[in-house]
PDB file of C-alpha atoms in Angstrom:
ATOM      1  CA  MET A 553      13.870 117.755  -9.742  1.00 26.00           C
ATOM      2  CA  ILE A 554      10.707 115.708  -9.274  1.00 30.00           C
ATOM      3  CA  GLU A 555      10.950 113.842  -6.095  1.00 33.00           C
ATOM      4  CA  ALA A 556      10.243 110.348  -5.847  1.00 34.00           C
ATOM      5  CA  THR A 557       7.875 108.259  -4.248  1.00 34.00           C
ATOM      6  CA  ASN A 558       9.551 105.487  -2.490  1.00 38.00           C
ATOM      7  CA  GLY A 559      12.423 106.847  -4.385  1.00 41.00           C
ATOM      8  CA  ILE A 560      11.290 105.598  -7.403  1.00 44.00           C
ATOM      9  CA  ASN A 561       8.939 107.356 -10.243  1.00 46.00           C
ATOM     10  CA  LYS A 562       9.678 108.210 -13.964  1.00 58.00           C
ATOM     11  CA  LYS A 563      11.704 110.996 -13.075  1.00 81.00           C
ATOM     12  CA  ASN A 564      13.698 109.236 -10.696  1.00 96.00           C
ATOM     13  CA  GLY A 565      15.169 105.860 -10.221  1.00 98.00           C
ATOM     14  CA  ILE A 566      17.253 103.704  -7.632  1.00 98.00           C
ATOM     15  CA  ILE A 567      21.151 103.870  -8.778  1.00 98.00           C
ATOM     16  CA  PHE A 568      23.619 102.143  -7.014  1.00 97.00           C
ATOM     17  CA  ASN A 569      26.645 102.429  -9.342  1.00 97.00           C
ATOM     18  CA  ILE A 570      27.777 104.097 -12.180  1.00 98.00           C
ATOM     19  CA  GLN A 571      30.759 102.700 -13.704  1.00 97.00           C
ATOM     20  CA  ARG A 572      32.878 104.366 -16.078  1.00 96.00           C
ATOM     21  CA  TYR A 573      35.298 103.479 -18.758  1.00 96.00           C
ATOM     22  CA  SER A 574      33.661  99.945 -19.199  1.00 95.00           C
ATOM     23  CA  VAL A 575      34.585  97.635 -22.171  1.00 94.00           C
ATOM     24  CA  HIS A 576      32.607  94.533 -21.294  1.00 90.00           C
ATOM     25  CA  ASP A 577      29.077  95.694 -21.331  1.00 94.00           C
ATOM     26  CA  GLY A 578      28.138  96.590 -24.795  1.00 94.00           C
ATOM     27  CA  PRO A 579      30.095  97.942 -27.807  1.00 96.00           C
ATOM     28  CA  GLY A 580      33.611 100.311 -27.380  1.00 97.00           C
ATOM     29  CA  ILE A 581      34.013 102.534 -24.061  1.00 98.00           C
ATOM     30  CA  ARG A 582      30.661 102.469 -22.044  1.00 98.00           C
ATOM     31  CA  SER A 583      29.146 104.083 -18.638  1.00 98.00           C
ATOM     32  CA  ILE A 584      27.336 101.237 -16.837  1.00 98.00           C
ATOM     33  CA  VAL A 585      24.366 102.425 -14.819  1.00 99.00           C
ATOM     34  CA  PHE A 586      23.378  99.929 -12.170  1.00 98.00           C
ATOM     35  CA  LEU A 587      19.528  99.991 -11.351  1.00 99.00           C
ATOM     36  CA  LYS A 588      18.406  98.272  -8.038  1.00 98.00           C
ATOM     37  CA  GLY A 589      16.288  95.720  -7.744  1.00 98.00           C
ATOM     38  CA  CYS A 590      16.111  92.263  -9.197  1.00 98.00           C
ATOM     39  CA  PRO A 591      13.241  89.581  -9.546  1.00 98.00           C
ATOM     40  CA  LEU A 592      15.936  86.887  -9.313  1.00 98.00           C
ATOM     41  CA  THR A 593      18.195  85.816  -6.672  1.00 97.00           C
ATOM     42  CA  CYS A 594      20.541  83.869  -8.583  1.00 98.00           C
ATOM     43  CA  GLN A 595      22.950  81.843  -6.033  1.00 97.00           C
ATOM     44  CA  TRP A 596      26.419  83.285  -7.790  1.00 97.00           C
ATOM     45  CA  CYS A 597      25.124  86.883  -7.926  1.00 97.00           C
ATOM     46  CA  ALA A 598      28.370  89.046  -8.015  1.00 96.00           C
ATOM     47  CA  ASN A 599      26.175  92.406  -7.295  1.00 97.00           C
ATOM     48  CA  PRO A 600      24.304  91.194  -3.858  1.00 98.00           C
ATOM     49  CA  GLU A 601      23.347  94.598  -3.464  1.00 97.00           C
ATOM     50  CA  SER A 602      21.663  95.076  -6.430  1.00 97.00           C
ATOM     51  CA  GLN A 603      18.792  92.704  -5.413  1.00 97.00           C
ATOM     52  CA  HIS A 604      16.825  95.002  -2.854  1.00 96.00           C
ATOM     53  CA  ARG A 605      14.956  97.553  -4.692  1.00 95.00           C
ATOM     54  CA  GLN A 606      15.456 100.239  -2.007  1.00 94.00           C
ATOM     55  CA  PRO A 607      18.837 101.579  -0.438  1.00 96.00           C
ATOM     56  CA  GLU A 608      20.292  99.300   2.087  1.00 96.00           C
ATOM     57  CA  LEU A 609      22.979  99.633   4.556  1.00 98.00           C
ATOM     58  CA  ALA A 610      26.397  98.022   4.413  1.00 98.00           C
ATOM     59  CA  TYR A 611      29.211  97.579   7.075  1.00 98.00           C
ATOM     60  CA  ASN A 612      32.745  96.667   6.353  1.00 98.00           C
ATOM     61  CA  ASP A 613      34.454  96.035   9.601  1.00 95.00           C
ATOM     62  CA  TYR A 614      38.003  95.871   8.332  1.00 96.00           C
ATOM     63  CA  LYS A 615      37.317 100.058   7.829  1.00 97.00           C
ATOM     64  CA  CYS A 616      35.782 100.704  11.463  1.00 97.00           C
ATOM     65  CA  ILE A 617      37.707 102.224  13.876  1.00 97.00           C
ATOM     66  CA  GLY A 618      36.190 100.398  16.836  1.00 96.00           C
ATOM     67  CA  THR A 619      34.046 101.586  19.254  1.00 96.00           C
ATOM     68  CA  SER A 620      36.669 102.748  21.665  1.00 95.00           C
ATOM     69  CA  GLU A 621      37.431 105.185  19.064  1.00 94.00           C
ATOM     70  CA  CYS A 622      34.343 106.128  17.912  1.00 96.00           C
ATOM     71  CA  GLN A 623      30.831 105.815  18.630  1.00 95.00           C
ATOM     72  CA  TYR A 624      29.144 108.164  16.239  1.00 96.00           C
ATOM     73  CA  CYS A 625      26.950 105.624  14.747  1.00 97.00           C
ATOM     74  CA  LEU A 626      25.722 104.149  18.218  1.00 97.00           C
ATOM     75  CA  THR A 627      24.654 107.587  19.212  1.00 96.00           C
ATOM     76  CA  ILE A 628      22.904 108.777  15.675  1.00 97.00           C
ATOM     77  CA  CYS A 629      21.048 105.717  14.989  1.00 97.00           C
ATOM     78  CA  PRO A 630      17.278 106.771  15.952  1.00 97.00           C
ATOM     79  CA  ALA A 631      16.206 102.985  15.582  1.00 96.00           C
ATOM     80  CA  GLY A 632      18.872 101.326  17.661  1.00 96.00           C
ATOM     81  CA  ALA A 633      20.044  99.026  15.134  1.00 97.00           C
ATOM     82  CA  ILE A 634      23.642  99.573  15.409  1.00 97.00           C
ATOM     83  CA  GLN A 635      24.792  97.853  18.357  1.00 96.00           C
ATOM     84  CA  LYS A 636      28.232  97.096  20.252  1.00 96.00           C
ATOM     85  CA  ASN A 637      29.674  93.936  19.019  1.00 94.00           C
ATOM     86  CA  GLN A 638      32.949  93.533  21.104  1.00 93.00           C
ATOM     87  CA  ASP A 639      35.236  96.549  19.957  1.00 95.00           C
ATOM     88  CA  LYS A 640      33.033  96.781  16.513  1.00 96.00           C
ATOM     89  CA  ILE A 641      29.430  96.975  16.013  1.00 97.00           C
ATOM     90  CA  ARG A 642      26.681  94.618  14.499  1.00 96.00           C
ATOM     91  CA  ILE A 643      23.578  95.851  12.509  1.00 97.00           C
ATOM     92  CA  ASP A 644      20.242  94.621  13.639  1.00 97.00           C
ATOM     93  CA  ARG A 645      18.523  94.505   9.832  1.00 95.00           C
ATOM     94  CA  LYS A 646      14.955  93.922  11.276  1.00 95.00           C
ATOM     95  CA  LEU A 647      15.548  97.313  13.288  1.00 97.00           C
ATOM     96  CA  CYS A 648      17.364  99.030  10.354  1.00 96.00           C
ATOM     97  CA  THR A 649      15.354 101.891   8.719  1.00 95.00           C
ATOM     98  CA  ASN A 650      18.453 102.499   6.006  1.00 94.00           C
ATOM     99  CA  CYS A 651      18.083 106.386   7.122  1.00 94.00           C
ATOM    100  CA  ASP A 652      21.664 106.993   5.833  1.00 94.00           C
ATOM    101  CA  LEU A 653      22.431 109.057   9.161  1.00 97.00           C
ATOM    102  CA  CYS A 654      24.827 106.681   9.939  1.00 97.00           C
ATOM    103  CA  ALA A 655      26.426 106.281   7.044  1.00 97.00           C
ATOM    104  CA  ASP A 656      26.737 110.188   6.727  1.00 96.00           C
ATOM    105  CA  SER A 657      28.423 110.229  10.068  1.00 96.00           C
ATOM    106  CA  CYS A 658      31.034 107.361   9.511  1.00 97.00           C
ATOM    107  CA  PRO A 659      34.600 108.934   9.500  1.00 97.00           C
ATOM    108  CA  SER A 660      36.203 105.866   8.286  1.00 97.00           C
ATOM    109  CA  LYS A 661      33.348 104.840   5.421  1.00 97.00           C
ATOM    110  CA  ALA A 662      33.115 101.428   7.414  1.00 98.00           C
ATOM    111  CA  LEU A 663      29.210 102.028   7.015  1.00 98.00           C
ATOM    112  CA  ASN A 664      27.810 103.164   3.488  1.00 96.00           C
ATOM    113  CA  MET A 665      24.471 102.883   1.763  1.00 97.00           C
ATOM    114  CA  TYR A 666      24.093 100.849  -1.557  1.00 97.00           C
ATOM    115  CA  GLY A 667      21.510 102.766  -3.800  1.00 97.00           C
ATOM    116  CA  LYS A 668      20.505 106.684  -3.752  1.00 96.00           C
ATOM    117  CA  SER A 669      17.795 108.338  -5.966  1.00 96.00           C
ATOM    118  CA  MET A 670      19.058 110.083  -8.920  1.00 97.00           C
ATOM    119  CA  SER A 671      16.694 111.916 -11.625  1.00 98.00           C
ATOM    120  CA  VAL A 672      17.267 111.478 -15.529  1.00 98.00           C
ATOM    121  CA  ASN A 673      19.566 114.301 -15.781  1.00 97.00           C
ATOM    122  CA  GLU A 674      21.697 113.565 -13.177  1.00 97.00           C
ATOM    123  CA  VAL A 675      22.482 110.191 -14.318  1.00 98.00           C
ATOM    124  CA  LEU A 676      23.045 111.457 -17.555  1.00 98.00           C
ATOM    125  CA  ASP A 677      25.599 114.488 -16.280  1.00 97.00           C
ATOM    126  CA  THR A 678      27.510 111.536 -15.194  1.00 97.00           C
ATOM    127  CA  VAL A 679      27.401 109.641 -18.584  1.00 98.00           C
ATOM    128  CA  GLU A 680      27.780 112.599 -20.608  1.00 97.00           C
ATOM    129  CA  GLN A 681      31.498 112.950 -18.748  1.00 96.00           C
ATOM    130  CA  ASP A 682      33.107 110.566 -21.107  1.00 96.00           C
ATOM    131  CA  SER A 683      31.127 111.778 -24.504  1.00 95.00           C
ATOM    132  CA  ILE A 684      34.418 112.069 -26.241  1.00 95.00           C
ATOM    133  CA  PHE A 685      35.347 108.170 -25.703  1.00 96.00           C
ATOM    134  CA  TYR A 686      32.099 107.193 -26.672  1.00 96.00           C
ATOM    135  CA  SER A 687      32.186 108.854 -30.137  1.00 93.00           C
ATOM    136  CA  ARG A 688      35.574 107.579 -30.950  1.00 94.00           C
ATOM    137  CA  SER A 689      34.905 103.989 -29.757  1.00 97.00           C
ATOM    138  CA  GLY A 690      31.499 103.705 -30.697  1.00 96.00           C
ATOM    139  CA  GLY A 691      30.719 103.513 -26.783  1.00 98.00           C
ATOM    140  CA  GLY A 692      27.794 104.811 -24.842  1.00 98.00           C
ATOM    141  CA  MET A 693      25.419 104.206 -22.036  1.00 99.00           C
ATOM    142  CA  THR A 694      24.451 100.369 -20.717  1.00 99.00           C
ATOM    143  CA  LEU A 695      21.846 100.301 -18.276  1.00 99.00           C
ATOM    144  CA  SER A 696      22.375  97.003 -15.831  1.00 98.00           C
ATOM    145  CA  GLY A 697      21.362  96.010 -12.715  1.00 95.00           C
ATOM    146  CA  GLY A 698      19.763  94.214 -11.182  1.00 95.00           C
ATOM    147  CA  GLU A 699      17.379  94.498 -13.600  1.00 99.00           C
ATOM    148  CA  PRO A 700      16.327  97.400 -15.373  1.00 98.00           C
ATOM    149  CA  LEU A 701      13.133  96.384 -15.970  1.00 99.00           C
ATOM    150  CA  LEU A 702      12.040  96.924 -12.565  1.00 98.00           C
ATOM    151  CA  GLN A 703      12.355 100.143 -12.922  1.00 98.00           C
ATOM    152  CA  ALA A 704      10.756 100.482 -16.085  1.00 98.00           C
ATOM    153  CA  ASP A 705       9.588 103.874 -16.233  1.00 98.00           C
ATOM    154  CA  PHE A 706      12.379 105.254 -14.850  1.00 98.00           C
ATOM    155  CA  ALA A 707      14.529 103.250 -17.558  1.00 98.00           C
ATOM    156  CA  THR A 708      12.637 104.163 -20.520  1.00 98.00           C
ATOM    157  CA  GLU A 709      12.585 108.267 -19.544  1.00 98.00           C
ATOM    158  CA  LEU A 710      16.529 107.923 -19.086  1.00 98.00           C
ATOM    159  CA  LEU A 711      16.899 105.806 -22.565  1.00 98.00           C
ATOM    160  CA  LYS A 712      14.698 108.524 -24.078  1.00 98.00           C
ATOM    161  CA  GLU A 713      16.861 111.371 -22.756  1.00 97.00           C
ATOM    162  CA  ALA A 714      19.693 109.578 -24.056  1.00 98.00           C
ATOM    163  CA  LYS A 715      18.971 108.772 -27.370  1.00 97.00           C
ATOM    164  CA  ARG A 716      18.135 112.767 -27.855  1.00 97.00           C
ATOM    165  CA  ARG A 717      21.636 113.365 -26.551  1.00 97.00           C
ATOM    166  CA  ARG A 718      23.123 111.126 -29.375  1.00 97.00           C
ATOM    167  CA  ILE A 719      24.294 108.574 -26.735  1.00 98.00           C
ATOM    168  CA  ASN A 720      24.215 105.061 -27.901  1.00 98.00           C
ATOM    169  CA  THR A 721      22.118 102.743 -25.663  1.00 98.00           C
ATOM    170  CA  THR A 722      22.417  99.172 -24.542  1.00 99.00           C
ATOM    171  CA  ILE A 723      20.565  97.187 -21.590  1.00 99.00           C
ATOM    172  CA  GLU A 724      21.487  94.323 -20.014  1.00 99.00           C
ATOM    173  CA  THR A 725      18.384  92.045 -18.974  1.00 99.00           C
ATOM    174  CA  CYS A 726      17.566  88.680 -17.542  1.00 98.00           C
ATOM    175  CA  GLY A 727      14.185  89.140 -19.266  1.00 98.00           C
ATOM    176  CA  TYR A 728      12.011  88.475 -16.130  1.00 99.00           C
ATOM    177  CA  ALA A 729       9.232  90.962 -16.587  1.00 98.00           C
ATOM    178  CA  ASP A 730       5.933  91.466 -17.960  1.00 98.00           C
ATOM    179  CA  TRP A 731       6.376  91.526 -21.814  1.00 99.00           C
ATOM    180  CA  GLU A 732       4.624  95.146 -21.870  1.00 98.00           C
ATOM    181  CA  LYS A 733       7.756  96.691 -19.568  1.00 98.00           C
ATOM    182  CA  VAL A 734      10.316  94.562 -22.222  1.00 99.00           C
ATOM    183  CA  GLU A 735       8.654  96.140 -25.440  1.00 99.00           C
ATOM    184  CA  GLN A 736       7.981  99.572 -23.761  1.00 98.00           C
ATOM    185  CA  VAL A 737      11.972  99.926 -22.726  1.00 99.00           C
ATOM    186  CA  CYS A 738      13.930  98.330 -25.599  1.00 98.00           C
ATOM    187  CA  GLN A 739      12.564 100.260 -28.364  1.00 98.00           C
ATOM    188  CA  TYR A 740      14.877 103.135 -27.093  1.00 98.00           C
ATOM    189  CA  VAL A 741      18.042 100.692 -27.159  1.00 99.00           C
ATOM    190  CA  ASP A 742      20.842 100.128 -29.792  1.00 98.00           C
ATOM    191  CA  ASN A 743      21.692  96.734 -28.388  1.00 98.00           C
ATOM    192  CA  ILE A 744      20.755  94.122 -25.730  1.00 99.00           C
ATOM    193  CA  LEU A 745      22.445  91.912 -23.832  1.00 99.00           C
ATOM    194  CA  PHE A 746      20.036  88.967 -22.697  1.00 99.00           C
ATOM    195  CA  ASP A 747      21.018  86.392 -20.187  1.00 99.00           C
ATOM    196  CA  ILE A 748      20.001  82.618 -21.003  1.00 99.00           C
ATOM    197  CA  LYS A 749      21.023  80.755 -17.796  1.00 99.00           C
ATOM    198  CA  SER A 750      19.447  77.395 -18.278  1.00 98.00           C
ATOM    199  CA  MET A 751      17.128  75.675 -20.364  1.00 99.00           C
ATOM    200  CA  ASN A 752      15.566  73.364 -17.656  1.00 98.00           C
ATOM    201  CA  SER A 753      13.218  75.455 -15.966  1.00 99.00           C
ATOM    202  CA  ASN A 754      13.262  73.122 -12.547  1.00 98.00           C
ATOM    203  CA  LYS A 755      17.009  73.811 -12.285  1.00 98.00           C
ATOM    204  CA  HIS A 756      16.347  77.648 -13.302  1.00 99.00           C
ATOM    205  CA  LYS A 757      14.214  78.070 -10.257  1.00 99.00           C
ATOM    206  CA  GLU A 758      16.415  76.133  -7.933  1.00 98.00           C
ATOM    207  CA  PHE A 759      19.419  78.464  -8.787  1.00 98.00           C
ATOM    208  CA  THR A 760      17.543  81.901  -9.386  1.00 98.00           C
ATOM    209  CA  GLY A 761      14.172  81.609  -7.520  1.00 98.00           C
ATOM    210  CA  VAL A 762      12.162  81.667 -10.760  1.00 99.00           C
ATOM    211  CA  PRO A 763      11.348  79.727 -13.514  1.00 99.00           C
ATOM    212  CA  ASN A 764      12.478  80.468 -16.966  1.00 99.00           C
ATOM    213  CA  GLU A 765       9.471  80.214 -18.855  1.00 99.00           C
ATOM    214  CA  LYS A 766       8.719  84.077 -19.206  1.00 99.00           C
ATOM    215  CA  ILE A 767      12.608  84.669 -19.833  1.00 99.00           C
ATOM    216  CA  LEU A 768      12.259  82.313 -22.796  1.00 99.00           C
ATOM    217  CA  ASP A 769       8.913  83.870 -23.848  1.00 99.00           C
ATOM    218  CA  ASN A 770      10.265  87.120 -23.735  1.00 99.00           C
ATOM    219  CA  PHE A 771      13.441  86.655 -25.637  1.00 99.00           C
ATOM    220  CA  GLN A 772      11.630  85.024 -28.691  1.00 98.00           C
ATOM    221  CA  ARG A 773       9.134  88.089 -28.344  1.00 98.00           C
ATOM    222  CA  LEU A 774      11.970  90.263 -28.634  1.00 98.00           C
ATOM    223  CA  CYS A 775      13.361  89.168 -31.649  1.00 98.00           C
ATOM    224  CA  ASN A 776      10.574  89.226 -33.541  1.00 98.00           C
ATOM    225  CA  ARG A 777       9.570  92.533 -32.315  1.00 98.00           C
ATOM    226  CA  PHE A 778      12.901  94.130 -33.132  1.00 98.00           C
ATOM    227  CA  PRO A 779      14.613  92.316 -35.581  1.00 97.00           C
ATOM    228  CA  ASN A 780      17.128  94.755 -36.514  1.00 97.00           C
ATOM    229  CA  THR A 781      18.448  95.389 -32.975  1.00 98.00           C
ATOM    230  CA  PRO A 782      21.831  93.136 -32.225  1.00 98.00           C
ATOM    231  CA  ILE A 783      21.322  90.716 -29.383  1.00 98.00           C
ATOM    232  CA  THR A 784      24.056  89.042 -27.354  1.00 98.00           C
ATOM    233  CA  VAL A 785      22.834  86.113 -25.491  1.00 98.00           C
ATOM    234  CA  ARG A 786      24.838  85.567 -22.547  1.00 98.00           C
ATOM    235  CA  THR A 787      25.249  82.439 -20.021  1.00 98.00           C
ATOM    236  CA  PRO A 788      27.162  82.984 -16.547  1.00 98.00           C
ATOM    237  CA  VAL A 789      28.766  78.942 -16.745  1.00 98.00           C
ATOM    238  CA  ILE A 790      28.448  77.954 -13.085  1.00 97.00           C
ATOM    239  CA  PRO A 791      29.591  74.720 -12.019  1.00 96.00           C
ATOM    240  CA  GLY A 792      26.995  72.094 -10.445  1.00 95.00           C
ATOM    241  CA  PHE A 793      24.012  74.395 -12.703  1.00 97.00           C
ATOM    242  CA  ASN A 794      24.681  74.593 -16.043  1.00 97.00           C
ATOM    243  CA  ASP A 795      28.460  73.813 -17.089  1.00 96.00           C
ATOM    244  CA  THR A 796      27.719  70.351 -19.022  1.00 97.00           C
ATOM    245  CA  GLU A 797      27.846  70.130 -22.609  1.00 97.00           C
ATOM    246  CA  GLN A 798      24.051  69.183 -23.127  1.00 98.00           C
ATOM    247  CA  ASP A 799      23.377  72.572 -20.589  1.00 98.00           C
ATOM    248  CA  ILE A 800      24.874  74.610 -23.414  1.00 98.00           C
ATOM    249  CA  VAL A 801      23.770  72.733 -26.205  1.00 97.00           C
ATOM    250  CA  ALA A 802      20.285  73.032 -25.268  1.00 98.00           C
ATOM    251  CA  ILE A 803      20.675  76.686 -25.227  1.00 98.00           C
ATOM    252  CA  LEU A 804      22.727  77.079 -28.478  1.00 97.00           C
ATOM    253  CA  ASN A 805      19.746  74.908 -29.989  1.00 97.00           C
ATOM    254  CA  PHE A 806      17.110  77.358 -28.786  1.00 98.00           C
ATOM    255  CA  ILE A 807      18.964  80.458 -30.265  1.00 97.00           C
ATOM    256  CA  LYS A 808      20.235  79.027 -33.546  1.00 93.00           C
ATOM    257  CA  GLY A 809      19.789  80.619 -36.827  1.00 93.00           C
ATOM    258  CA  ILE A 810      18.291  83.956 -35.249  1.00 96.00           C
ATOM    259  CA  PRO A 811      20.043  86.304 -37.430  1.00 94.00           C
ATOM    260  CA  GLN A 812      20.420  89.265 -35.007  1.00 96.00           C
ATOM    261  CA  VAL A 813      21.746  87.302 -31.911  1.00 97.00           C
ATOM    262  CA  ARG A 814      25.061  86.028 -31.183  1.00 96.00           C
ATOM    263  CA  TYR A 815      26.175  84.253 -28.057  1.00 97.00           C
ATOM    264  CA  GLU A 816      28.888  84.548 -25.381  1.00 96.00           C
ATOM    265  CA  LEU A 817      29.814  82.470 -22.231  1.00 97.00           C
ATOM    266  CA  LEU A 818      30.804  84.406 -19.092  1.00 96.00           C
ATOM    267  CA  GLY A 819      32.790  82.371 -16.510  1.00 94.00           C
ATOM    268  CA  TYR A 820      32.096  82.070 -12.844  1.00 95.00           C
ATOM    269  CA  HIS A 821      34.136  84.170 -10.333  1.00 94.00           C
ATOM    270  CA  ARG A 822      33.472  84.977  -6.849  1.00 93.00           C
ATOM    271  CA  LEU A 823      34.623  88.897  -6.512  1.00 92.00           C
ATOM    272  CA  GLY A 824      31.518  89.983  -5.507  1.00 94.00           C
ATOM    273  CA  GLU A 825      31.434  87.449  -2.037  1.00 96.00           C
ATOM    274  CA  PRO A 826      32.749  89.972   0.362  1.00 96.00           C
ATOM    275  CA  LYS A 827      29.787  92.194  -0.361  1.00 97.00           C
ATOM    276  CA  TYR A 828      27.420  89.631   1.457  1.00 97.00           C
ATOM    277  CA  ILE A 829      29.000  89.788   4.036  1.00 96.00           C
ATOM    278  CA  TYR A 830      28.986  93.984   4.284  1.00 97.00           C
ATOM    279  CA  LEU A 831      25.349  93.343   3.755  1.00 97.00           C
ATOM    280  CA  GLY A 832      24.818  90.534   6.582  1.00 95.00           C
ATOM    281  CA  LYS A 833      23.865  87.583   3.582  1.00 96.00           C
ATOM    282  CA  ASP A 834      25.349  84.322   3.401  1.00 95.00           C
ATOM    283  CA  TYR A 835      26.957  83.321   0.134  1.00 96.00           C
ATOM    284  CA  LEU A 836      25.315  79.822  -0.872  1.00 94.00           C
ATOM    285  CA  LEU A 837      28.302  79.002  -3.448  1.00 95.00           C
ATOM    286  CA  SER A 838      31.247  79.526  -1.222  1.00 91.00           C
ATOM    287  CA  GLY A 839      32.272  76.543  -1.539  1.00 90.00           C
ATOM    288  CA  VAL A 840      32.010  76.371  -5.419  1.00 94.00           C
ATOM    289  CA  LYS A 841      35.398  77.085  -7.304  1.00 92.00           C
ATOM    290  CA  PRO A 842      35.567  79.070 -10.361  1.00 92.00           C
ATOM    291  CA  MET A 843      35.810  76.651 -13.802  1.00 90.00           C
ATOM    292  CA  ALA A 844      39.333  75.904 -15.144  1.00 91.00           C
ATOM    293  CA  GLU A 845      40.331  77.705 -18.020  1.00 92.00           C
ATOM    294  CA  ASP A 846      40.779  74.681 -20.047  1.00 92.00           C
ATOM    295  CA  ARG A 847      37.385  73.216 -19.328  1.00 93.00           C
ATOM    296  CA  LEU A 848      35.515  76.583 -19.928  1.00 94.00           C
ATOM    297  CA  ALA A 849      37.837  76.373 -23.527  1.00 94.00           C
ATOM    298  CA  VAL A 850      35.607  73.081 -24.410  1.00 95.00           C
ATOM    299  CA  LEU A 851      32.459  74.682 -23.885  1.00 96.00           C
ATOM    300  CA  LYS A 852      33.541  77.715 -25.710  1.00 94.00           C
ATOM    301  CA  LYS A 853      34.701  75.373 -28.879  1.00 95.00           C
ATOM    302  CA  LEU A 854      31.450  74.022 -28.356  1.00 95.00           C
ATOM    303  CA  VAL A 855      30.087  77.176 -29.053  1.00 95.00           C
ATOM    304  CA  GLN A 856      32.223  77.780 -32.049  1.00 93.00           C
ATOM    305  CA  GLU A 857      30.992  74.442 -33.690  1.00 92.00           C
ATOM    306  CA  HIS A 858      27.521  75.483 -33.432  1.00 90.00           C
ATOM    307  CA  LEU A 859      27.178  78.999 -34.340  1.00 87.00           C
ATOM    308  CA  GLY A 860      30.710  80.292 -36.257  1.00 79.00           C
ATOM    309  CA  ASP A 861      31.350  83.490 -36.196  1.00 69.00           C
ATOM    310  CA  LYS A 862      28.472  84.640 -34.424  1.00 61.00           C
ATOM    311  CA  HIS A 863      29.867  84.016 -30.777  1.00 59.00           C
TER     312      HIS A 863
END
C-alpha cells in the first residue's frame, strides 16, 4: 500500500465511515463511503465529524468510566492535551495533535478518532462484502461526505476501480469545487445526488459559509457535460433558511425542463447534535425544531404540481 502524504493522495483517502445496507442515497441497497473534509460549514450539518479534512478526536463523556478508575489517556498523551475535569476529562483542542494514542488506550471507547487513512482496495474490500445485495437490488457504492470532491484524486481512483469491478457508482455532492475536479470525478459515476440548498446567494453564505454561484454554475455544466447521467437534486428544508414556498419555487424554476433531473425534499433533523458535543463544537441550530410533517407535505405537494412525476 502506498502511504499517503498527510493522509491523502491518489491511493489513500481519509474515510470516517462506511455505512452498509443503505437505501436512501442512490438506487437499491448501497454502501455509503463517507470521505472526510467539506468546503461548507452548514449550520444544520448532521455529520460535523465530516467537516475537517484530517482525522480528529471525539470524546463521549457518557462512556467515560472516570479518572478515579482509569487514567490511561492522561498518562499516554504526549502533548498534555488530555486534562482532568472533576472525575472526567477534557480535551485541550489547541494542544491535541490527533495522534490516536489516547483513543487506542481507552478501554471504554469514550475516546475515538473520526477518520482514518484507507486505500482503494481497503475500501472496496468492505464494499464488496455486500455484492449480492447490489446485484439483486440495483444498488452499489455511493461516495458521500463531507464532500468527496475535496479528495478528487482518491475519489477518482476509487470510482474507476469500482467500475472495473462492475459496482454501480453514485456521488453525493454539494457542488462546491473547481469544475475540473467535478468533471474528473463525475465521469465515473452512474448517478449524481446534487444538493441545491438555496437560490439566494447571500442567505446561502450566511447558513453554509459560501455563496452559491459556483454551485449553480457547476450544476448547469454537469447537466450539459453528462446529459445521460441521472441527477437527483436534493434540498434539505431548514426552518428559517429555505422553508418557504418562494424558496422552493425558485429552485424548481432553476431545474425545470432538464430531462435527466429529478427533485427531492429532505426534512431537517437533529440526529447529529450529540456529535458536536463529542467534538467540542457548538450546534448553532440547537433551538430549531424539525418542520412539522403537514408543513413539509405542503412543500412536497408544491413540488409535485411543478414537476409531476419527476420528484
